[in-house]
PDB file of C-alpha atoms and ligand atoms in Angstrom:
ATOM      1  CA  MET A  62      64.753   5.813  55.311  1.00  0.00           C
ATOM      2  CA  LYS A  63      62.783   2.585  55.112  1.00  0.00           C
ATOM      3  CA  LEU A  64      60.602   2.319  58.213  1.00  0.00           C
ATOM      4  CA  GLY A  65      58.667  -0.772  59.152  1.00  0.00           C
ATOM      5  CA  MET A  66      57.493  -3.197  61.762  1.00  0.00           C
ATOM      6  CA  ALA A  67      59.328  -6.486  62.329  1.00  0.00           C
ATOM      7  CA  LEU A  68      58.740  -9.467  64.525  1.00  0.00           C
ATOM      8  CA  LEU A  69      61.776  -9.522  66.829  1.00  0.00           C
ATOM      9  CA  ASP A  70      61.989 -11.824  69.849  1.00  0.00           C
ATOM     10  CA  GLY A  71      58.273 -12.474  69.466  1.00  0.00           C
ATOM     11  CA  ARG A  72      57.330  -8.786  69.599  1.00  0.00           C
ATOM     12  CA  ALA A  73      56.261  -6.281  66.943  1.00  0.00           C
ATOM     13  CA  SER A  74      59.084  -3.735  66.884  1.00  0.00           C
ATOM     14  CA  LEU A  75      59.650  -0.432  65.102  1.00  0.00           C
ATOM     15  CA  VAL A  76      62.598  -0.949  62.752  1.00  0.00           C
ATOM     16  CA  ALA A  77      64.453   0.724  59.916  1.00  0.00           C
ATOM     17  CA  ALA A  78      66.148  -1.143  57.091  1.00  0.00           C
ATOM     18  CA  CYS A  79      69.946  -1.204  57.063  1.00  0.00           C
ATOM     19  CA  ASP A  80      72.412  -2.821  54.644  1.00  0.00           C
ATOM     20  CA  ASP A  81      72.498  -6.196  56.313  1.00  0.00           C
ATOM     21  CA  GLY A  82      69.086  -6.384  57.987  1.00  0.00           C
ATOM     22  CA  VAL A  83      67.101  -4.220  60.372  1.00  0.00           C
ATOM     23  CA  VAL A  84      67.784  -1.799  63.201  1.00  0.00           C
ATOM     24  CA  PRO A  85      65.352  -1.992  66.138  1.00  0.00           C
ATOM     25  CA  LEU A  86      65.171   1.768  66.592  1.00  0.00           C
ATOM     26  CA  ALA A  87      64.215   1.904  70.293  1.00  0.00           C
ATOM     27  CA  ALA A  88      67.496   0.246  71.286  1.00  0.00           C
ATOM     28  CA  ALA A  89      69.541   2.647  69.144  1.00  0.00           C
ATOM     29  CA  SER A  90      67.822   5.853  70.235  1.00  0.00           C
ATOM     30  CA  SER A  91      68.929   8.222  72.968  1.00  0.00           C
ATOM     31  CA  VAL A  92      65.352   9.430  73.408  1.00  0.00           C
ATOM     32  CA  PRO A  93      62.123   7.434  73.821  1.00  0.00           C
ATOM     33  CA  LEU A  94      60.537   6.570  70.481  1.00  0.00           C
ATOM     34  CA  PRO A  95      56.935   5.756  69.548  1.00  0.00           C
ATOM     35  CA  ALA A  96      56.173   2.050  69.549  1.00  0.00           C
ATOM     36  CA  ASP A  97      55.182   1.884  65.895  1.00  0.00           C
ATOM     37  CA  VAL A  98      55.247   3.639  62.518  1.00  0.00           C
ATOM     38  CA  LEU A  99      51.825   5.207  63.042  1.00  0.00           C
ATOM     39  CA  GLY A 100      53.167   6.729  66.278  1.00  0.00           C
ATOM     40  CA  VAL A 101      56.186   8.127  64.429  1.00  0.00           C
ATOM     41  CA  LEU A 102      53.914   9.793  61.876  1.00  0.00           C
ATOM     42  CA  ALA A 103      51.701  11.197  64.633  1.00  0.00           C
ATOM     43  CA  GLY A 104      54.865  12.491  66.351  1.00  0.00           C
ATOM     44  CA  GLY A 105      55.744  14.628  63.329  1.00  0.00           C
ATOM     45  CA  ASP A 106      59.212  15.909  62.392  1.00  0.00           C
ATOM     46  CA  GLU A 107      60.610  15.408  65.879  1.00  0.00           C
ATOM     47  CA  ALA A 108      59.800  11.687  65.972  1.00  0.00           C
ATOM     48  CA  MET A 109      60.987  11.179  62.384  1.00  0.00           C
ATOM     49  CA  LEU A 110      64.262  12.928  63.173  1.00  0.00           C
ATOM     50  CA  ALA A 111      64.780  10.774  66.255  1.00  0.00           C
ATOM     51  CA  CYS A 112      64.384   7.685  64.061  1.00  0.00           C
ATOM     52  CA  LEU A 113      66.942   9.023  61.569  1.00  0.00           C
ATOM     53  CA  ARG A 114      69.383   9.691  64.401  1.00  0.00           C
ATOM     54  CA  ALA A 115      68.916   6.206  65.835  1.00  0.00           C
ATOM     55  CA  LEU A 116      69.507   4.652  62.403  1.00  0.00           C
ATOM     56  CA  ALA A 117      72.667   6.723  61.878  1.00  0.00           C
ATOM     57  CA  PHE A 118      73.944   5.742  65.330  1.00  0.00           C
ATOM     58  CA  ALA A 119      73.377   2.034  64.639  1.00  0.00           C
ATOM     59  CA  ALA A 120      75.157   2.355  61.279  1.00  0.00           C
ATOM     60  CA  ARG A 121      78.473   3.221  62.947  1.00  0.00           C
ATOM     61  CA  PRO A 122      80.956   0.356  62.638  1.00  0.00           C
ATOM     62  CA  GLU A 123      81.366   0.082  66.421  1.00  0.00           C
ATOM     63  CA  ASN A 124      77.601  -0.336  66.877  1.00  0.00           C
ATOM     64  CA  ALA A 125      77.140  -3.547  64.893  1.00  0.00           C
ATOM     65  CA  ALA A 126      75.432  -5.084  67.937  1.00  0.00           C
ATOM     66  CA  LEU A 127      72.499  -2.734  67.354  1.00  0.00           C
ATOM     67  CA  ARG A 128      71.860  -4.237  63.915  1.00  0.00           C
ATOM     68  CA  ARG A 129      69.944  -7.462  63.490  1.00  0.00           C
ATOM     69  CA  PRO A 130      69.630  -9.928  60.620  1.00  0.00           C
ATOM     70  CA  MET A 131      66.568  -9.522  58.432  1.00  0.00           C
ATOM     71  CA  ALA A 132      63.476 -10.496  60.442  1.00  0.00           C
ATOM     72  CA  PRO A 133      59.880 -11.258  59.388  1.00  0.00           C
ATOM     73  CA  LEU A 134      58.168  -7.976  58.556  1.00  0.00           C
ATOM     74  CA  LEU A 135      54.612  -7.032  59.514  1.00  0.00           C
ATOM     75  CA  ALA A 136      52.385  -4.441  57.856  1.00  0.00           C
ATOM     76  CA  PRO A 137      54.254  -1.145  58.345  1.00  0.00           C
ATOM     77  CA  LEU A 138      51.052   0.418  59.668  1.00  0.00           C
ATOM     78  CA  VAL A 139      47.319  -0.081  60.036  1.00  0.00           C
ATOM     79  CA  PRO A 140      45.943   3.203  58.686  1.00  0.00           C
ATOM     80  CA  GLY A 141      43.034   5.106  60.156  1.00  0.00           C
ATOM     81  CA  LYS A 142      41.551   5.116  56.683  1.00  0.00           C
ATOM     82  CA  ILE A 143      42.541   3.644  53.344  1.00  0.00           C
ATOM     83  CA  LEU A 144      41.137   5.531  50.376  1.00  0.00           C
ATOM     84  CA  GLY A 145      41.115   3.648  47.103  1.00  0.00           C
ATOM     85  CA  VAL A 146      40.798   5.078  43.612  1.00  0.00           C
ATOM     86  CA  GLY A 147      39.031   3.122  40.897  1.00  0.00           C
ATOM     87  CA  ARG A 148      39.945   3.245  37.213  1.00  0.00           C
ATOM     88  CA  ASN A 149      42.888   5.598  37.626  1.00  0.00           C
ATOM     89  CA  TYR A 150      45.102   4.211  34.849  1.00  0.00           C
ATOM     90  CA  ALA A 151      43.876   4.722  31.293  1.00  0.00           C
ATOM     91  CA  ASP A 152      44.648   1.126  30.233  1.00  0.00           C
ATOM     92  CA  HIS A 153      42.757  -0.269  33.234  1.00  0.00           C
ATOM     93  CA  ALA A 154      39.825   2.155  32.738  1.00  0.00           C
ATOM     94  CA  LYS A 155      39.609   0.868  29.159  1.00  0.00           C
ATOM     95  CA  GLU A 156      39.533  -2.829  30.135  1.00  0.00           C
ATOM     96  CA  VAL A 157      36.857  -2.121  32.793  1.00  0.00           C
ATOM     97  CA  GLY A 158      34.754  -0.071  30.359  1.00  0.00           C
ATOM     98  CA  GLY A 159      31.937   2.287  31.307  1.00  0.00           C
ATOM     99  CA  PRO A 160      31.690   6.054  30.983  1.00  0.00           C
ATOM    100  CA  ALA A 161      34.721   8.374  31.231  1.00  0.00           C
ATOM    101  CA  LEU A 162      34.933   9.876  34.700  1.00  0.00           C
ATOM    102  CA  ALA A 163      35.928  13.480  35.370  1.00  0.00           C
ATOM    103  CA  ALA A 164      36.411  13.088  39.131  1.00  0.00           C
ATOM    104  CA  PRO A 165      38.289  10.316  40.943  1.00  0.00           C
ATOM    105  CA  ARG A 166      36.157   7.291  41.820  1.00  0.00           C
ATOM    106  CA  ILE A 167      36.713   6.772  45.565  1.00  0.00           C
ATOM    107  CA  PHE A 168      36.080   3.814  47.854  1.00  0.00           C
ATOM    108  CA  LEU A 169      37.260   2.848  51.340  1.00  0.00           C
ATOM    109  CA  LYS A 170      39.058  -0.201  52.659  1.00  0.00           C
ATOM    110  CA  PRO A 171      38.826  -0.863  56.421  1.00  0.00           C
ATOM    111  CA  GLY A 172      41.797  -1.319  58.758  1.00  0.00           C
ATOM    112  CA  SER A 173      40.622  -4.889  59.337  1.00  0.00           C
ATOM    113  CA  SER A 174      41.569  -5.708  55.740  1.00  0.00           C
ATOM    114  CA  VAL A 175      45.257  -4.904  56.350  1.00  0.00           C
ATOM    115  CA  CYS A 176      47.869  -7.635  56.489  1.00  0.00           C
ATOM    116  CA  GLY A 177      51.613  -7.601  56.060  1.00  0.00           C
ATOM    117  CA  PRO A 178      54.399  -9.019  53.894  1.00  0.00           C
ATOM    118  CA  GLY A 179      54.426 -12.787  53.809  1.00  0.00           C
ATOM    119  CA  ALA A 180      50.779 -13.079  54.880  1.00  0.00           C
ATOM    120  CA  ALA A 181      48.645 -15.935  53.596  1.00  0.00           C
ATOM    121  CA  VAL A 182      45.444 -14.148  52.575  1.00  0.00           C
ATOM    122  CA  ARG A 183      42.490 -16.375  53.336  1.00  0.00           C
ATOM    123  CA  ILE A 184      39.719 -16.213  50.764  1.00  0.00           C
ATOM    124  CA  PRO A 185      36.290 -16.918  52.323  1.00  0.00           C
ATOM    125  CA  PRO A 186      34.899 -20.109  50.744  1.00  0.00           C
ATOM    126  CA  ALA A 187      31.830 -18.163  49.567  1.00  0.00           C
ATOM    127  CA  VAL A 188      33.995 -15.800  47.471  1.00  0.00           C
ATOM    128  CA  THR A 189      34.330 -17.052  43.898  1.00  0.00           C
ATOM    129  CA  LYS A 190      36.092 -14.175  42.115  1.00  0.00           C
ATOM    130  CA  PRO A 191      39.045 -12.960  44.215  1.00  0.00           C
ATOM    131  CA  ASP A 192      41.404 -10.790  42.176  1.00  0.00           C
ATOM    132  CA  TRP A 193      44.638  -8.801  42.488  1.00  0.00           C
ATOM    133  CA  GLU A 194      45.464  -5.105  41.935  1.00  0.00           C
ATOM    134  CA  ALA A 195      49.082  -3.932  42.352  1.00  0.00           C
ATOM    135  CA  GLU A 196      49.258  -0.308  43.486  1.00  0.00           C
ATOM    136  CA  LEU A 197      51.479   2.473  44.721  1.00  0.00           C
ATOM    137  CA  ALA A 198      50.196   3.574  48.140  1.00  0.00           C
ATOM    138  CA  VAL A 199      50.717   7.099  49.472  1.00  0.00           C
ATOM    139  CA  VAL A 200      51.107   7.521  53.239  1.00  0.00           C
ATOM    140  CA  ILE A 201      50.046  10.890  54.652  1.00  0.00           C
ATOM    141  CA  GLY A 202      52.438  12.568  57.090  1.00  0.00           C
ATOM    142  CA  THR A 203      50.735  15.792  58.200  1.00  0.00           C
ATOM    143  CA  PRO A 204      47.025  16.668  58.370  1.00  0.00           C
ATOM    144  CA  ALA A 205      45.708  17.764  54.977  1.00  0.00           C
ATOM    145  CA  ARG A 206      42.485  19.727  54.611  1.00  0.00           C
ATOM    146  CA  ASP A 207      41.606  21.878  51.600  1.00  0.00           C
ATOM    147  CA  VAL A 208      45.100  21.454  50.226  1.00  0.00           C
ATOM    148  CA  GLU A 209      46.102  22.855  46.828  1.00  0.00           C
ATOM    149  CA  ALA A 210      47.682  20.349  44.464  1.00  0.00           C
ATOM    150  CA  GLY A 211      50.813  22.507  44.367  1.00  0.00           C
ATOM    151  CA  ASN A 212      51.386  21.968  48.095  1.00  0.00           C
ATOM    152  CA  ALA A 213      49.985  18.463  48.366  1.00  0.00           C
ATOM    153  CA  LEU A 214      53.265  16.540  48.332  1.00  0.00           C
ATOM    154  CA  LEU A 215      54.342  18.419  51.480  1.00  0.00           C
ATOM    155  CA  HIS A 216      51.741  16.304  53.300  1.00  0.00           C
ATOM    156  CA  VAL A 217      53.208  12.981  52.170  1.00  0.00           C
ATOM    157  CA  ALA A 218      55.346  11.039  54.658  1.00  0.00           C
ATOM    158  CA  GLY A 219      56.243   8.341  52.185  1.00  0.00           C
ATOM    159  CA  TYR A 220      55.110   5.484  50.023  1.00  0.00           C
ATOM    160  CA  THR A 221      54.547   1.771  50.168  1.00  0.00           C
ATOM    161  CA  ALA A 222      53.194  -1.045  47.990  1.00  0.00           C
ATOM    162  CA  LEU A 223      49.685  -2.424  48.289  1.00  0.00           C
ATOM    163  CA  ASN A 224      47.581  -5.199  46.797  1.00  0.00           C
ATOM    164  CA  ASP A 225      43.981  -4.009  46.508  1.00  0.00           C
ATOM    165  CA  VAL A 226      42.515  -7.530  46.618  1.00  0.00           C
ATOM    166  CA  SER A 227      38.947  -7.497  45.335  1.00  0.00           C
ATOM    167  CA  ALA A 228      36.039  -9.985  45.383  1.00  0.00           C
ATOM    168  CA  ARG A 229      34.787  -9.166  41.894  1.00  0.00           C
ATOM    169  CA  GLU A 230      31.321 -10.635  42.301  1.00  0.00           C
ATOM    170  CA  PHE A 231      30.446  -7.772  44.674  1.00  0.00           C
ATOM    171  CA  GLN A 232      31.625  -5.195  42.155  1.00  0.00           C
ATOM    172  CA  PHE A 233      30.248  -6.614  38.943  1.00  0.00           C
ATOM    173  CA  ASP A 234      27.627  -9.315  39.608  1.00  0.00           C
ATOM    174  CA  GLN A 235      25.299  -7.315  41.860  1.00  0.00           C
ATOM    175  CA  PRO A 236      22.354  -5.143  40.786  1.00  0.00           C
ATOM    176  CA  LEU A 237      24.450  -2.210  42.059  1.00  0.00           C
ATOM    177  CA  PRO A 238      28.207  -2.350  42.744  1.00  0.00           C
ATOM    178  CA  MET A 239      29.356  -2.882  46.351  1.00  0.00           C
ATOM    179  CA  THR A 240      32.915  -1.690  45.770  1.00  0.00           C
ATOM    180  CA  SER A 241      34.051  -1.018  49.337  1.00  0.00           C
ATOM    181  CA  PHE A 242      32.665  -4.364  50.496  1.00  0.00           C
ATOM    182  CA  ALA A 243      34.331  -6.167  47.573  1.00  0.00           C
ATOM    183  CA  LYS A 244      37.676  -4.679  48.622  1.00  0.00           C
ATOM    184  CA  GLY A 245      37.190  -4.700  52.386  1.00  0.00           C
ATOM    185  CA  LEU A 246      37.213  -8.371  53.369  1.00  0.00           C
ATOM    186  CA  ASP A 247      39.648  -9.590  56.035  1.00  0.00           C
ATOM    187  CA  GLY A 248      43.199  -9.654  54.692  1.00  0.00           C
ATOM    188  CA  PHE A 249      42.234  -8.028  51.377  1.00  0.00           C
ATOM    189  CA  CYS A 250      44.817  -5.247  51.848  1.00  0.00           C
ATOM    190  CA  PRO A 251      48.387  -6.573  52.038  1.00  0.00           C
ATOM    191  CA  ILE A 252      50.741  -3.600  52.429  1.00  0.00           C
ATOM    192  CA  GLY A 253      54.499  -3.168  52.758  1.00  0.00           C
ATOM    193  CA  PRO A 254      57.217  -4.184  52.984  1.00  0.00           C
ATOM    194  CA  TRP A 255      58.347  -0.701  54.081  1.00  0.00           C
ATOM    195  CA  LEU A 256      57.129   2.821  54.455  1.00  0.00           C
ATOM    196  CA  VAL A 257      59.835   4.488  52.350  1.00  0.00           C
ATOM    197  CA  THR A 258      60.102   8.156  53.255  1.00  0.00           C
ATOM    198  CA  ALA A 259      59.318  10.711  50.576  1.00  0.00           C
ATOM    199  CA  ASP A 260      62.868  12.159  50.589  1.00  0.00           C
ATOM    200  CA  GLU A 261      64.169   8.745  49.507  1.00  0.00           C
ATOM    201  CA  VAL A 262      61.476   8.090  46.878  1.00  0.00           C
ATOM    202  CA  GLY A 263      61.432  11.533  45.286  1.00  0.00           C
ATOM    203  CA  GLU A 264      58.461  12.723  43.262  1.00  0.00           C
ATOM    204  CA  PRO A 265      55.788  10.090  42.546  1.00  0.00           C
ATOM    205  CA  PHE A 266      55.433  10.822  38.826  1.00  0.00           C
ATOM    206  CA  ASP A 267      57.553   8.067  37.306  1.00  0.00           C
ATOM    207  CA  ILE A 268      57.322   4.953  39.431  1.00  0.00           C
ATOM    208  CA  GLU A 269      57.035   1.503  37.882  1.00  0.00           C
ATOM    209  CA  VAL A 270      54.375  -0.801  39.398  1.00  0.00           C
ATOM    210  CA  VAL A 271      54.592  -4.511  38.605  1.00  0.00           C
ATOM    211  CA  CYS A 272      52.586  -7.549  39.707  1.00  0.00           C
ATOM    212  CA  ARG A 273      53.820 -11.121  39.360  1.00  0.00           C
ATOM    213  CA  LEU A 274      51.586 -14.140  39.918  1.00  0.00           C
ATOM    214  CA  ASN A 275      53.499 -17.365  40.590  1.00  0.00           C
ATOM    215  CA  GLY A 276      56.535 -15.712  38.988  1.00  0.00           C
ATOM    216  CA  ASP A 277      54.751 -14.582  35.800  1.00  0.00           C
ATOM    217  CA  GLU A 278      54.369 -10.869  35.167  1.00  0.00           C
ATOM    218  CA  VAL A 279      50.650 -10.030  35.005  1.00  0.00           C
ATOM    219  CA  GLN A 280      50.686  -6.243  35.447  1.00  0.00           C
ATOM    220  CA  ARG A 281      53.132  -3.481  34.563  1.00  0.00           C
ATOM    221  CA  GLY A 282      52.308   0.185  34.798  1.00  0.00           C
ATOM    222  CA  ASN A 283      53.918   3.496  35.616  1.00  0.00           C
ATOM    223  CA  THR A 284      52.532   6.306  37.740  1.00  0.00           C
ATOM    224  CA  ARG A 285      53.237   8.681  34.844  1.00  0.00           C
ATOM    225  CA  ASP A 286      50.023   7.198  33.375  1.00  0.00           C
ATOM    226  CA  LEU A 287      47.833   7.977  36.369  1.00  0.00           C
ATOM    227  CA  ILE A 288      44.687   9.842  35.304  1.00  0.00           C
ATOM    228  CA  HIS A 289      44.598  11.643  38.679  1.00  0.00           C
ATOM    229  CA  SER A 290      48.147  12.225  39.933  1.00  0.00           C
ATOM    230  CA  VAL A 291      49.143  11.880  43.588  1.00  0.00           C
ATOM    231  CA  PRO A 292      48.921  15.660  44.271  1.00  0.00           C
ATOM    232  CA  ALA A 293      45.572  15.848  42.436  1.00  0.00           C
ATOM    233  CA  LEU A 294      44.195  12.997  44.555  1.00  0.00           C
ATOM    234  CA  ILE A 295      45.324  14.614  47.807  1.00  0.00           C
ATOM    235  CA  ALA A 296      43.813  17.945  46.755  1.00  0.00           C
ATOM    236  CA  TYR A 297      40.532  16.316  45.737  1.00  0.00           C
ATOM    237  CA  LEU A 298      40.159  14.131  48.831  1.00  0.00           C
ATOM    238  CA  SER A 299      41.165  16.886  51.248  1.00  0.00           C
ATOM    239  CA  ARG A 300      38.243  18.996  50.067  1.00  0.00           C
ATOM    240  CA  TYR A 301      35.891  16.449  51.613  1.00  0.00           C
ATOM    241  CA  MET A 302      37.855  14.597  54.312  1.00  0.00           C
ATOM    242  CA  THR A 303      40.760  15.638  56.492  1.00  0.00           C
ATOM    243  CA  LEU A 304      43.653  13.330  55.672  1.00  0.00           C
ATOM    244  CA  GLN A 305      45.394  12.381  58.910  1.00  0.00           C
ATOM    245  CA  PRO A 306      48.951  11.157  59.515  1.00  0.00           C
ATOM    246  CA  GLY A 307      49.061   7.495  58.585  1.00  0.00           C
ATOM    247  CA  ASP A 308      46.081   7.614  56.240  1.00  0.00           C
ATOM    248  CA  VAL A 309      46.771   5.766  52.996  1.00  0.00           C
ATOM    249  CA  ILE A 310      45.709   6.507  49.428  1.00  0.00           C
ATOM    250  CA  ALA A 311      45.806   3.473  47.132  1.00  0.00           C
ATOM    251  CA  THR A 312      46.378   5.218  43.825  1.00  0.00           C
ATOM    252  CA  GLY A 313      44.798   2.678  41.463  1.00  0.00           C
ATOM    253  CA  THR A 314      45.975  -0.264  39.415  1.00  0.00           C
ATOM    254  CA  PRO A 315      47.190  -0.628  35.822  1.00  0.00           C
ATOM    255  CA  ALA A 316      45.685  -3.125  33.370  1.00  0.00           C
ATOM    256  CA  GLY A 317      46.136  -6.847  33.885  1.00  0.00           C
ATOM    257  CA  SER A 318      43.956  -7.883  36.823  1.00  0.00           C
ATOM    258  CA  GLY A 319      42.511 -11.387  36.552  1.00  0.00           C
ATOM    259  CA  HIS A 320      38.855 -10.471  36.083  1.00  0.00           C
ATOM    260  CA  PHE A 321      39.493  -8.680  32.799  1.00  0.00           C
ATOM    261  CA  ARG A 322      41.553 -11.460  31.221  1.00  0.00           C
ATOM    262  CA  LYS A 323      40.089 -13.749  28.619  1.00  0.00           C
ATOM    263  CA  PRO A 324      39.371 -16.175  30.120  1.00  0.00           C
ATOM    264  CA  PRO A 325      39.332 -14.602  33.603  1.00  0.00           C
ATOM    265  CA  ARG A 326      41.942 -15.831  36.079  1.00  0.00           C
ATOM    266  CA  TYR A 327      40.936 -15.558  39.732  1.00  0.00           C
ATOM    267  CA  LEU A 328      43.159 -16.103  42.748  1.00  0.00           C
ATOM    268  CA  ARG A 329      43.283 -19.576  44.232  1.00  0.00           C
ATOM    269  CA  SER A 330      44.852 -21.352  47.140  1.00  0.00           C
ATOM    270  CA  GLY A 331      48.611 -21.644  46.804  1.00  0.00           C
ATOM    271  CA  ASP A 332      49.050 -18.615  44.542  1.00  0.00           C
ATOM    272  CA  ALA A 333      52.112 -16.471  45.280  1.00  0.00           C
ATOM    273  CA  LEU A 334      51.971 -12.749  44.553  1.00  0.00           C
ATOM    274  CA  GLU A 335      54.694 -10.156  44.245  1.00  0.00           C
ATOM    275  CA  ILE A 336      53.805  -6.476  44.103  1.00  0.00           C
ATOM    276  CA  GLU A 337      56.973  -4.675  43.062  1.00  0.00           C
ATOM    277  CA  VAL A 338      57.008  -0.887  43.226  1.00  0.00           C
ATOM    278  CA  ALA A 339      60.196   0.817  42.051  1.00  0.00           C
ATOM    279  CA  ARG A 340      62.151   2.615  44.805  1.00  0.00           C
ATOM    280  CA  ILE A 341      59.846   0.993  47.422  1.00  0.00           C
ATOM    281  CA  GLY A 342      60.506  -2.727  47.260  1.00  0.00           C
ATOM    282  CA  THR A 343      58.600  -5.962  46.693  1.00  0.00           C
ATOM    283  CA  LEU A 344      55.583  -6.976  48.735  1.00  0.00           C
ATOM    284  CA  GLN A 345      55.185 -10.747  48.692  1.00  0.00           C
ATOM    285  CA  HIS A 346      52.255 -12.752  49.980  1.00  0.00           C
ATOM    286  CA  THR A 347      50.321 -15.906  49.250  1.00  0.00           C
ATOM    287  CA  ILE A 348      46.706 -17.026  48.989  1.00  0.00           C
ATOM    288  CA  ALA A 349      45.414 -19.603  51.471  1.00  0.00           C
TER     289      ALA A 349
HETATM  290 ZN1   ZN B 584      42.480  -0.710  43.276  1.00  0.00          ZN
END
């Protein structure tokens, strides 16, 4: 199931994707549903099952009135915490340089950085080196604390796409890096278009991640090349922080960000980005 939030009749509504558009799930459900995706995750199996039932009900031929044409989508959720992982693809680690790292390099992005599909990300005039990072994002479904890697995927609700937008001057032009700040500015975390449930995605070990800038491919990677796999990341993080339903792990970006190009290519007003993650969909947004 592809779960998301859509703007319908001027209101943010919990929806699921169907063949010809979206199903506003509240109208198709026989039981009350949470108002948003985060609520569904907090509601556990019962809430997820109610969503599946509502989607199946709306899919019946006689219930076409419950289906709506494709509507503008919003961020599927605003996570309690977004954990990012630096240098997690070998080709990207090489272009960044620096020492080899045994443990994942973690930073945080705040909820205030989240925006949705179609957003125009505003770059503060003082920022001179805004950059892109296409990533697979893992969405936690059940609380995870001290989880073994072998059981880690049981805690995953699903996956989405994410652009880990980064103001490079705060990472690389400061006496000491300010990574979370560089990646935490307003709108610097477009996510979506959908939360695709784990049953539909399958295992996250062979998922293509592509970034296109104004139609040109600038990044292409595959999660088979992750240095720290999705289960390894969950196991590592859960030793130190309880991962809660709706928390997001941005798993890192492959080579090809603008800062590491020769010459560098930073984002500018009017740029159009597409973050395409196989089996998830394409997250599109622009730069204002
Ligand atoms: Zn990143």
